[in-house]
Tab-separated table of C-alpha atoms and ligand atoms in Angstrom:
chain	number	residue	atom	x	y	z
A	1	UNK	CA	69.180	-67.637	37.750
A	2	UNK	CA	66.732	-70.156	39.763
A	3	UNK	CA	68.737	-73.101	38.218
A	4	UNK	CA	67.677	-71.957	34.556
A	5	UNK	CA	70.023	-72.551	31.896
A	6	UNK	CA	71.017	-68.798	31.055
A	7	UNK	CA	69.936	-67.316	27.651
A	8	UNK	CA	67.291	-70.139	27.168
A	9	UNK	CA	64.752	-67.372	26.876
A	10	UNK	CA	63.372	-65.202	24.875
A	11	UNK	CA	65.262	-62.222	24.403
A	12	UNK	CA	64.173	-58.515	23.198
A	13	UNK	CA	67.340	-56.779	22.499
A	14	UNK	CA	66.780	-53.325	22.447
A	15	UNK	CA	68.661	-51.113	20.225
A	16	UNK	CA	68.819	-47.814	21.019
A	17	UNK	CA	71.140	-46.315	18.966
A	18	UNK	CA	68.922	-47.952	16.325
A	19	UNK	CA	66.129	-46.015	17.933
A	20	UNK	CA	68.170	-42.785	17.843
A	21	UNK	CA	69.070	-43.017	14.069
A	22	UNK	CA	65.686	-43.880	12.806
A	23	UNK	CA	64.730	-40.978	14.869
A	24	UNK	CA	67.104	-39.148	12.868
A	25	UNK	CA	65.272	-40.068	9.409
A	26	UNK	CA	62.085	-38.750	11.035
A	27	UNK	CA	63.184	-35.231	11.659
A	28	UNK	CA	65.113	-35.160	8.234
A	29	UNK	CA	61.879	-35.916	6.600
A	30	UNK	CA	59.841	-33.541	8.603
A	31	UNK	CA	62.034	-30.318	7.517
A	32	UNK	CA	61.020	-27.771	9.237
A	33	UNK	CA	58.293	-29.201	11.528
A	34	UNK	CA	58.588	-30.267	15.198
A	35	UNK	CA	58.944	-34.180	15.800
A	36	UNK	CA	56.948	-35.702	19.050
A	37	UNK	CA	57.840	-39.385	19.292
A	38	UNK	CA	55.015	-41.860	19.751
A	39	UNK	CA	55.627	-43.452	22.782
A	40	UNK	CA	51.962	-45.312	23.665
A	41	UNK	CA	51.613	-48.697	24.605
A	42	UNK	CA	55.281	-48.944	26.289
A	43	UNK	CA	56.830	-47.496	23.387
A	44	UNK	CA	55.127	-50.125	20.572
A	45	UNK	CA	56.825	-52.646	22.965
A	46	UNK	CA	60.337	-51.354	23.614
A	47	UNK	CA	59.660	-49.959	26.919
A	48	UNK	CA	58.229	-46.579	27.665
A	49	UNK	CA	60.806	-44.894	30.441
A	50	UNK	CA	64.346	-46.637	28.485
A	51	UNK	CA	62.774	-44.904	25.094
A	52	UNK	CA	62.124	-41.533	26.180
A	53	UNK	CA	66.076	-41.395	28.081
A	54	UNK	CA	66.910	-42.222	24.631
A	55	UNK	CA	65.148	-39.739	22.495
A	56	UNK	CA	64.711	-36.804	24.948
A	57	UNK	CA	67.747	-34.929	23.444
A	58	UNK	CA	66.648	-35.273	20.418
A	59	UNK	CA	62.679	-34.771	19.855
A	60	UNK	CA	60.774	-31.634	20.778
A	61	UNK	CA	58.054	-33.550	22.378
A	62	UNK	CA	56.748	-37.128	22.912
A	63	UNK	CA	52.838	-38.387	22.359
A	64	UNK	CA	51.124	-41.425	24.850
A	65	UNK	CA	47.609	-42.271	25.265
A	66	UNK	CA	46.785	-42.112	28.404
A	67	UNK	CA	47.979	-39.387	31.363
A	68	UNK	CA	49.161	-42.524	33.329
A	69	UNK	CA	52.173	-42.497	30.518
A	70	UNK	CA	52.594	-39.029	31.123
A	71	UNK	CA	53.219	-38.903	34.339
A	72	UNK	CA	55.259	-41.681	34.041
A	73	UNK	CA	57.243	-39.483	31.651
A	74	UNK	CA	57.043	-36.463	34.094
A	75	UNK	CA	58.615	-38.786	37.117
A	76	UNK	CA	61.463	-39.504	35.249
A	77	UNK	CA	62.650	-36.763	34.170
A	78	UNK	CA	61.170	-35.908	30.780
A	79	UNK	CA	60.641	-31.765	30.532
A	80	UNK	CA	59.749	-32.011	26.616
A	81	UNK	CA	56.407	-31.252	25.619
A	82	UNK	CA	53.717	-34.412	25.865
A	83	UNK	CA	50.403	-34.700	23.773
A	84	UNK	CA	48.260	-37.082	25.704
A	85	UNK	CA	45.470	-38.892	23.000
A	86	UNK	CA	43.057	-39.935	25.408
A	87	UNK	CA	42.841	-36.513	27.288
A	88	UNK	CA	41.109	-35.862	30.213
A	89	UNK	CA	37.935	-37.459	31.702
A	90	UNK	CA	36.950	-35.366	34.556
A	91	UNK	CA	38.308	-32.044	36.303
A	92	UNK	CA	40.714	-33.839	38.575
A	93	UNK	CA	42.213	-35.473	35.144
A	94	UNK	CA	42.556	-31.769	33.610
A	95	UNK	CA	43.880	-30.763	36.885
A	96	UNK	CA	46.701	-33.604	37.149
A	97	UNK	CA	47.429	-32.302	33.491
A	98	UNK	CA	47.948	-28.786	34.136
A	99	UNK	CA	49.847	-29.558	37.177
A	100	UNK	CA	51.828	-31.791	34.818
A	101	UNK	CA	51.906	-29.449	31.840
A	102	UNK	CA	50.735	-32.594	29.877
A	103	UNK	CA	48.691	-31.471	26.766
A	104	UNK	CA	45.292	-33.664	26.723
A	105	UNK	CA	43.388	-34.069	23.513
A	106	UNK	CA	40.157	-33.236	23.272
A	107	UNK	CA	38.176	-35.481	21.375
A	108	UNK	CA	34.618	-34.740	22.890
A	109	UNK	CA	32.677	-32.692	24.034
A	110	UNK	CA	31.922	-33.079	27.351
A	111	UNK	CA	35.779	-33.040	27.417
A	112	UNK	CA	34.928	-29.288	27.144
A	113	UNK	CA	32.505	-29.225	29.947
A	114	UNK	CA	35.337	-30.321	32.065
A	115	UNK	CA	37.519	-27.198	31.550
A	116	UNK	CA	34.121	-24.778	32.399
A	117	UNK	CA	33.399	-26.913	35.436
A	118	UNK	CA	36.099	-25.380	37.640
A	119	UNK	CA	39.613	-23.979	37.885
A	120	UNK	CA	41.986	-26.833	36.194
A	121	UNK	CA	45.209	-24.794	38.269
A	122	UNK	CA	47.738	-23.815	35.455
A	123	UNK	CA	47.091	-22.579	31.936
A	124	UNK	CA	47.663	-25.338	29.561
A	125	UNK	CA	48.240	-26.781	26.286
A	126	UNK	CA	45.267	-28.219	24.465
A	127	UNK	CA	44.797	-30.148	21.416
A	128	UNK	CA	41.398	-30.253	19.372
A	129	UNK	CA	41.213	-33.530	17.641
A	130	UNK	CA	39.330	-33.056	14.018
A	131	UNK	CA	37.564	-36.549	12.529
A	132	UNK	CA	38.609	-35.549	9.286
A	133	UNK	CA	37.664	-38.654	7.975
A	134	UNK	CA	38.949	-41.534	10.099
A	135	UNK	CA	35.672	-41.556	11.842
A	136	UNK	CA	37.272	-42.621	15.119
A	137	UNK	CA	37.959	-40.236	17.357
A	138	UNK	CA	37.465	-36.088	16.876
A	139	UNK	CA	35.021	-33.366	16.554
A	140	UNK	CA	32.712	-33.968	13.845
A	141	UNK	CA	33.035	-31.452	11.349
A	142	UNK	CA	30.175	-29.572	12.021
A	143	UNK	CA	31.109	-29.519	15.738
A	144	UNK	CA	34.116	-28.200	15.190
A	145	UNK	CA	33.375	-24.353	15.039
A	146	UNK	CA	31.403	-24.378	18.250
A	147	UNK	CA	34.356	-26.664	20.003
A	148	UNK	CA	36.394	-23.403	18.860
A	149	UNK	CA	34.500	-20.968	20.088
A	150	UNK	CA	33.953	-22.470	23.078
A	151	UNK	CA	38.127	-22.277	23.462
A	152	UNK	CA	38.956	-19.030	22.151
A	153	UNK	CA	40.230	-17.192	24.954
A	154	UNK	CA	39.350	-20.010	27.724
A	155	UNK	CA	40.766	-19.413	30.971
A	156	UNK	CA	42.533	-22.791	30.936
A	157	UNK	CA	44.730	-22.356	27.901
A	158	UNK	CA	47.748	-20.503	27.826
A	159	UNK	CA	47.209	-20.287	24.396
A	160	UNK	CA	45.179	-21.322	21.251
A	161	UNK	CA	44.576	-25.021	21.026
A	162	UNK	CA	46.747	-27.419	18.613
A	163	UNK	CA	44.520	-28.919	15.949
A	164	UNK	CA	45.216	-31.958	15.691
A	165	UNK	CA	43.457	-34.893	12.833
A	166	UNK	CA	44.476	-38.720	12.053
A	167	UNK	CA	44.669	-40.532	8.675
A	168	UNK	CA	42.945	-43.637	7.789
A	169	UNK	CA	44.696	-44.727	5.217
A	170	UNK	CA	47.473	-42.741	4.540
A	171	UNK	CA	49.587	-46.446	4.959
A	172	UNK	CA	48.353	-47.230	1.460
A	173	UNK	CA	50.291	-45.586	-1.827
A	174	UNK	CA	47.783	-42.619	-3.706
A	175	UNK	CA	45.026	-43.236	-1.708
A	176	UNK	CA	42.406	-40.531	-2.138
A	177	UNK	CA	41.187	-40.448	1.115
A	178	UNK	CA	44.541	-39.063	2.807
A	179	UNK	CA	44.055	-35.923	0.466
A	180	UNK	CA	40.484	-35.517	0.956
A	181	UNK	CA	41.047	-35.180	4.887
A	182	UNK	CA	43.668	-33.351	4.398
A	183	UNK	CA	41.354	-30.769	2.222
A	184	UNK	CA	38.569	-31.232	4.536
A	185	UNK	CA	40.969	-30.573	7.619
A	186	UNK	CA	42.341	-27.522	5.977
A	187	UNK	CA	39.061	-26.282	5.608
A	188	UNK	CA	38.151	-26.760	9.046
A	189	UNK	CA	41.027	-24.876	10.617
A	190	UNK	CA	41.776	-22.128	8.052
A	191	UNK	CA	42.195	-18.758	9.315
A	192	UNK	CA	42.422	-20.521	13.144
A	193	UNK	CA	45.076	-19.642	14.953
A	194	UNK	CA	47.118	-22.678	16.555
A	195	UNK	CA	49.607	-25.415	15.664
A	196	UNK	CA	48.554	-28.056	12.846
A	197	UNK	CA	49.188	-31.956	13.746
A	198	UNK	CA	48.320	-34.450	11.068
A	199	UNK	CA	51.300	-36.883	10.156
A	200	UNK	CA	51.622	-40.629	11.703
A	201	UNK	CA	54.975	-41.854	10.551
A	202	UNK	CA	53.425	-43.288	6.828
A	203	UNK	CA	51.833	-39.788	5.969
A	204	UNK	CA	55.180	-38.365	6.941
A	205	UNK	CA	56.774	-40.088	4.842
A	206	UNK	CA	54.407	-40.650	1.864
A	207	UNK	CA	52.538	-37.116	1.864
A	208	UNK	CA	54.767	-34.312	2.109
A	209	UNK	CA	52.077	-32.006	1.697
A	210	UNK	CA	50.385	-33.030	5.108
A	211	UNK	CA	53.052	-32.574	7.374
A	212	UNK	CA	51.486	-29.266	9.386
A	213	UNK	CA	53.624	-27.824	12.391
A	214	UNK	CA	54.555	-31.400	14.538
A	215	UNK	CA	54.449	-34.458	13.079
A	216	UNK	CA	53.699	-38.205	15.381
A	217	UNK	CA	55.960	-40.702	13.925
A	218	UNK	CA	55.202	-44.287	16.185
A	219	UNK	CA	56.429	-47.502	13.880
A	220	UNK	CA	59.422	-46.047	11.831
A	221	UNK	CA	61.072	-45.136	14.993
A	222	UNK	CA	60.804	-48.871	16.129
A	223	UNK	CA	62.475	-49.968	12.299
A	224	UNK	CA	58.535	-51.049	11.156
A	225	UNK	CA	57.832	-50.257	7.356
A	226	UNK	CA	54.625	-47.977	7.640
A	227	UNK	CA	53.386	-48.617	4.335
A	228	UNK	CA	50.831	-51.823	3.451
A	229	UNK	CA	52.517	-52.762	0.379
A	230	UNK	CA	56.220	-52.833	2.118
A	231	UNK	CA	57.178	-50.392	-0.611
A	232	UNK	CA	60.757	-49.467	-0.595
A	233	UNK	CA	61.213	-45.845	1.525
A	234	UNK	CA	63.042	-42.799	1.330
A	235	UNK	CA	65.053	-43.554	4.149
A	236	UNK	CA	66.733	-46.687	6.085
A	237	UNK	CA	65.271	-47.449	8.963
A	238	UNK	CA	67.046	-49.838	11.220
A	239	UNK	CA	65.725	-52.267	13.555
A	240	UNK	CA	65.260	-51.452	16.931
A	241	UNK	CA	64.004	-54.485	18.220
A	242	UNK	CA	65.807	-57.879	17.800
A	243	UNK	CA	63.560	-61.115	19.535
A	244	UNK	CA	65.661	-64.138	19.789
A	245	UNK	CA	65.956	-67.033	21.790
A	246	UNK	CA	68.329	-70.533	21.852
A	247	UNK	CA	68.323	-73.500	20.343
A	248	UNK	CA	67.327	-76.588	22.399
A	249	UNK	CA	67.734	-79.517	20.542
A	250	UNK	CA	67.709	-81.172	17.140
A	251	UNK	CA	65.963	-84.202	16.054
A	252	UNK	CA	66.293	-86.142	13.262
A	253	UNK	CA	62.908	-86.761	11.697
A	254	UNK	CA	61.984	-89.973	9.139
A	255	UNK	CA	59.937	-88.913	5.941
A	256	UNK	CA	55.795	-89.144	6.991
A	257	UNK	CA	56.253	-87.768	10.327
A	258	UNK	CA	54.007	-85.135	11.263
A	259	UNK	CA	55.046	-82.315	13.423
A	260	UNK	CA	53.136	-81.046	16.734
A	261	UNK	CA	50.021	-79.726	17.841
A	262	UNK	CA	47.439	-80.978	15.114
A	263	UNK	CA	49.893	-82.862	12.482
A	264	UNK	CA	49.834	-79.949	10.693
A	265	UNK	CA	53.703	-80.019	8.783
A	266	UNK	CA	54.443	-83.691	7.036
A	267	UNK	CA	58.393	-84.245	6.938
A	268	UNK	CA	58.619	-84.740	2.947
A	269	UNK	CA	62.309	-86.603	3.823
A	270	UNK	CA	64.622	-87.729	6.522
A	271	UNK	CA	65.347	-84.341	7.665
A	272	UNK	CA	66.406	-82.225	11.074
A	273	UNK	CA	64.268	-80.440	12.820
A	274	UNK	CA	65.279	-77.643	15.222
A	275	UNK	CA	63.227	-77.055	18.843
A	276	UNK	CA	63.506	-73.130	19.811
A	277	UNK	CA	62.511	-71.839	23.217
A	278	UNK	CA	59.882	-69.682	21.927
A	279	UNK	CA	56.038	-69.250	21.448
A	280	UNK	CA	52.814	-67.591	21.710
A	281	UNK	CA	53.706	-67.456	25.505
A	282	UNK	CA	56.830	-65.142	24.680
A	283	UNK	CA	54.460	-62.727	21.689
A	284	UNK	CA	55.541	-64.830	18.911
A	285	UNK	CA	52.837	-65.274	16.754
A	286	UNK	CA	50.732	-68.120	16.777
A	287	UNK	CA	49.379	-67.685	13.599
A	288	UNK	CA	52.386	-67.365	12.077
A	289	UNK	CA	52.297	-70.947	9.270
A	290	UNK	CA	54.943	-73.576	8.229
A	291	UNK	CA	57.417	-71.743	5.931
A	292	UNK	CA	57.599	-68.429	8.452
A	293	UNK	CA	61.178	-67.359	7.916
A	294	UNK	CA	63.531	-67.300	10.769
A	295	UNK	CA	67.875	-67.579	11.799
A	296	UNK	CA	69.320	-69.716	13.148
A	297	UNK	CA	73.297	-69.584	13.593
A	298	UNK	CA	72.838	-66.901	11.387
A	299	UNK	CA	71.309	-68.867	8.328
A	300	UNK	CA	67.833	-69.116	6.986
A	301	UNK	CA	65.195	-71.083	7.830
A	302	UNK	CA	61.704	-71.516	8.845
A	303	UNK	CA	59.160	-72.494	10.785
A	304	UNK	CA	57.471	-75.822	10.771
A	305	UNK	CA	54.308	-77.082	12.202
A	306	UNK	CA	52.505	-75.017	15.208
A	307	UNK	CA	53.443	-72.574	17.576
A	308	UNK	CA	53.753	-73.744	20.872
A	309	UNK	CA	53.264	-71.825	24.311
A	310	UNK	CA	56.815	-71.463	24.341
A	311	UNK	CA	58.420	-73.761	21.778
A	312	UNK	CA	58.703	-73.693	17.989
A	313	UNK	CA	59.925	-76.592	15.579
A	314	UNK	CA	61.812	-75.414	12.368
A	315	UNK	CA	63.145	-77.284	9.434
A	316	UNK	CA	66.969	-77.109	9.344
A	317	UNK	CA	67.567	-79.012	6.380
A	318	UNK	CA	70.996	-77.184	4.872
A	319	UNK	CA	71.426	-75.838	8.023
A	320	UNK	CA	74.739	-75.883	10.395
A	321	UNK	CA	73.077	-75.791	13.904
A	322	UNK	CA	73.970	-77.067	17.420
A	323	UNK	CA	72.083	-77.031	20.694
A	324	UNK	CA	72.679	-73.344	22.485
A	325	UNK	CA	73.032	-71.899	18.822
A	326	UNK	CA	71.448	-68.647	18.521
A	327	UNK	CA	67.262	-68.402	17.133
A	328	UNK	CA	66.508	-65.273	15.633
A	329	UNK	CA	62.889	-64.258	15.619
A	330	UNK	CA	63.157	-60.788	13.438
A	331	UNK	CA	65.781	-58.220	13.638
A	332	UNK	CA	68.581	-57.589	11.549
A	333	UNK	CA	68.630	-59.389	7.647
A	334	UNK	CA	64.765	-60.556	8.871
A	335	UNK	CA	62.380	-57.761	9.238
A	336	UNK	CA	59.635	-58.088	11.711
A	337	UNK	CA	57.336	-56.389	8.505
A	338	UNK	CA	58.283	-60.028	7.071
A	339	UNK	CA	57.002	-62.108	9.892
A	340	UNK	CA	53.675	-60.108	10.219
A	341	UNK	CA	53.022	-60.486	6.803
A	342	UNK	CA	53.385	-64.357	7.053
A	343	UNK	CA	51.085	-64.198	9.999
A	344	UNK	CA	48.268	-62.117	8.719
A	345	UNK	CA	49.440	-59.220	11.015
A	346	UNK	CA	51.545	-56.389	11.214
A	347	UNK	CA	54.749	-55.158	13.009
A	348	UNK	CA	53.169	-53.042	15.386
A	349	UNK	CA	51.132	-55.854	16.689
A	350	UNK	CA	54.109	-58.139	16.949
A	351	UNK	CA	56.799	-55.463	18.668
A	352	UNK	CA	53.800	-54.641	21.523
A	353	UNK	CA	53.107	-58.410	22.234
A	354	UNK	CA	57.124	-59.738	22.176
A	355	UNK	CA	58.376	-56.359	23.942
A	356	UNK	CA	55.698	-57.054	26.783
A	357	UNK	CA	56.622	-60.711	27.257
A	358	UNK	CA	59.987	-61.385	26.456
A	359	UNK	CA	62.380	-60.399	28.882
A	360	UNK	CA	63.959	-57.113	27.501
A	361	UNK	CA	67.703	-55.980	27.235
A	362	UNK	CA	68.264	-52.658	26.660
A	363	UNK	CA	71.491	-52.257	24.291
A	364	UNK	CA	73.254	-48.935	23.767
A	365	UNK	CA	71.642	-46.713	26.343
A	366	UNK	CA	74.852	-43.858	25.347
A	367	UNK	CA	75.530	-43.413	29.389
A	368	UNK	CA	79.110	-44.222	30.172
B	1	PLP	C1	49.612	-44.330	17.152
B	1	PLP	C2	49.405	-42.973	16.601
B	1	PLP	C3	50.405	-42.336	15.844
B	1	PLP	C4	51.643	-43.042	15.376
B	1	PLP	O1	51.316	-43.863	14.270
B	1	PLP	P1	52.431	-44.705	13.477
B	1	PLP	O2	51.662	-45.343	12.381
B	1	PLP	O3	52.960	-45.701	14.449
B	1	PLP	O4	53.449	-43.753	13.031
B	1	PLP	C5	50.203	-41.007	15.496
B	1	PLP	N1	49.074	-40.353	15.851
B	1	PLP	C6	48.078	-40.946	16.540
B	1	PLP	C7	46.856	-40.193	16.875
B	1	PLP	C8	48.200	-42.276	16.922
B	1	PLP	O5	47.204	-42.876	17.591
């Protein structure tokens, strides 16, 4: 490899058996409903195209942002239904998506103008997006009759639209807003016809009563803990993602010194510290502070002083470690939930940024 020492960078390991079983928990909590897999944003890291292969047998549908992702999808292969968030900016757009049998949200109205400006080709699948409450994205409530009408019976759909809403908060344990959108969506849609669509992965899992007819589980298929307060859930989720990199050297440090960028970690003893080919560069954290747990060699330690572009120091006082010895970043026995909470962020943030710049391995793909 140009002369590089192999395995001296950072490493995503992708699990995708992982993938498969957490994917497993999601449809076991959503009974009876129909389970699209959020796949935006290269699949919260793990790669868009290696994600879908994975989960195509076993979701009814997948959800991306934009219809760039959908066709994407579409190219390789993938014939299950796709909800596309953004929807559709202009007829071309609506047309690509009836020609793709993508299913655009609509989230505006002149979204709506768009499907009386011309033929879009096909019939398709629609979703109205309600803002129930998030104030985001949607129809405001009062729109939301007209939007309707404006539908019902439209020569582009091949059928009633979805109605789709998004919770705020629903991440957070009794929080009242979660059931006062889902009472204000409820009153919205009653006595529509069309599919319901309300649950992100925490309100599938913390509000049984808001699951409607497909649920959008994103982070607990990737292993991430949905909820705020890391509370313990109703199923095991396993890791998908596992970032890791090598150790490159240890130095032995004298009591008083100060370690890198801005003295910011004083040695409080003799002690080894550990030099790991990782940093900010790879989507490690900068922010993450001295006492940030990591592995190394399969023990626990932590982080130490700065992060680098592409190096991190860690104290490996009680700790066996060599040159070449294995660094592990989160994964399994150190959840990535852990290392966004040291760094004031969470694991959504941290799977994106390390699954775009780390160089990826894909483990378990299930082809033989
Ligand atoms: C990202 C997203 C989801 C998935 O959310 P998670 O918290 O990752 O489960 C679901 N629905 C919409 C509209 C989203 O934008």
């Amino acid at each position: 490899m140009n002369g590089e020492r192999a395995g001296r960078h950072a490493e995503a390991l992708i699990d995708l058996e992982a993938l498969r079983h957490n994917l497993a928990q999601a449809r076991r909590a959503a009974g009876e409903a129909r389970v699209f897999a959020v796949v935006k944003a290269d699949a919260y890291g793990h790669g868009l195209l290696d994600v879908a292969r994975a989960l195509h047998e076993h979701s009814d549908g997948f959800v991306v942002a934009t219809l760039g992702e959908g066709e994407a999808l579409r190219r390789a292969g993938v014939t299950r239904r796709i909800m596309v968030l953004q929807g559709h900016d202009s007829l071309g757009e609506a047309r690509r998506a009836a020609r793709l049998q993508l299913e655009p949200v609509l989230h505006t109205p002149p979204q709506l103008d768009v499907l009386d400006q011309g033929h879009a080709g096909l019939p398709m699948r629609v979703w109205l997006e309600i803002d129930s409450g998030m104030h985001r994205m949607g129809f405001d409530p009062a729109e939301v009759a007209p939007a309707l009408s404006r539908l019902d019976g439209h020569r582009a759909l091949r059928e009633p639209p979805g109605l789709m809403t998004h919770m705020a908060r629903a991440d957070e344990r009794d929080c009242p807003l979660t059931q006062a959108q889902l009472e204000r969506f409820t009153q919205l849609t009653k006595g529509q016809a069309g599919e319901r669509s309300l649950a992100n992965s925490a309100t599938l899992l913390g509000w049984p009563a808001a699951l409607g007819d497909v649920v959008r589980p994103g982070i607990m298929l990737y292993g991430g803990n949905p909820f705020v307060d890391g509370r313990e859930l109703p199923c095991t989720l396993k890791p998908v993602m596992q970032l890791r990199t090598r150790l490159l050297a240890v130095r032995w440090q004298k009591k008083g010194d100060r370690i890198g960028y801005g003295e910011t970690w004083t040695c409080p003893e003799d002690m080894p510290v550990g030099l790991a080919a990782i940093g900010y560069g790879d989507g490690y954290p900068r922010h993450a502070p001295s006492g940030t747990p990591v592995r190394v060699a399969g023990q626990d330690a932590s982080l130490v002083g700065r992060v680098s572009m592409d190096l991190l120091t860690l104290d490996l006082r009680g700790v066996a470690a060599r040159p070449g010895d294995e660094v592990l970043l989160w994964g399994e026995g150190l959840s990535v939930d852990s290392v966004a909470s040291m760094a004031g962020t969470i694991s959504y943030e941290l799977l994106c940024a390390a699954g775009a710049r780390s160089r990826r391995v894909v483990l378990n793909t299930g082809a033989v």
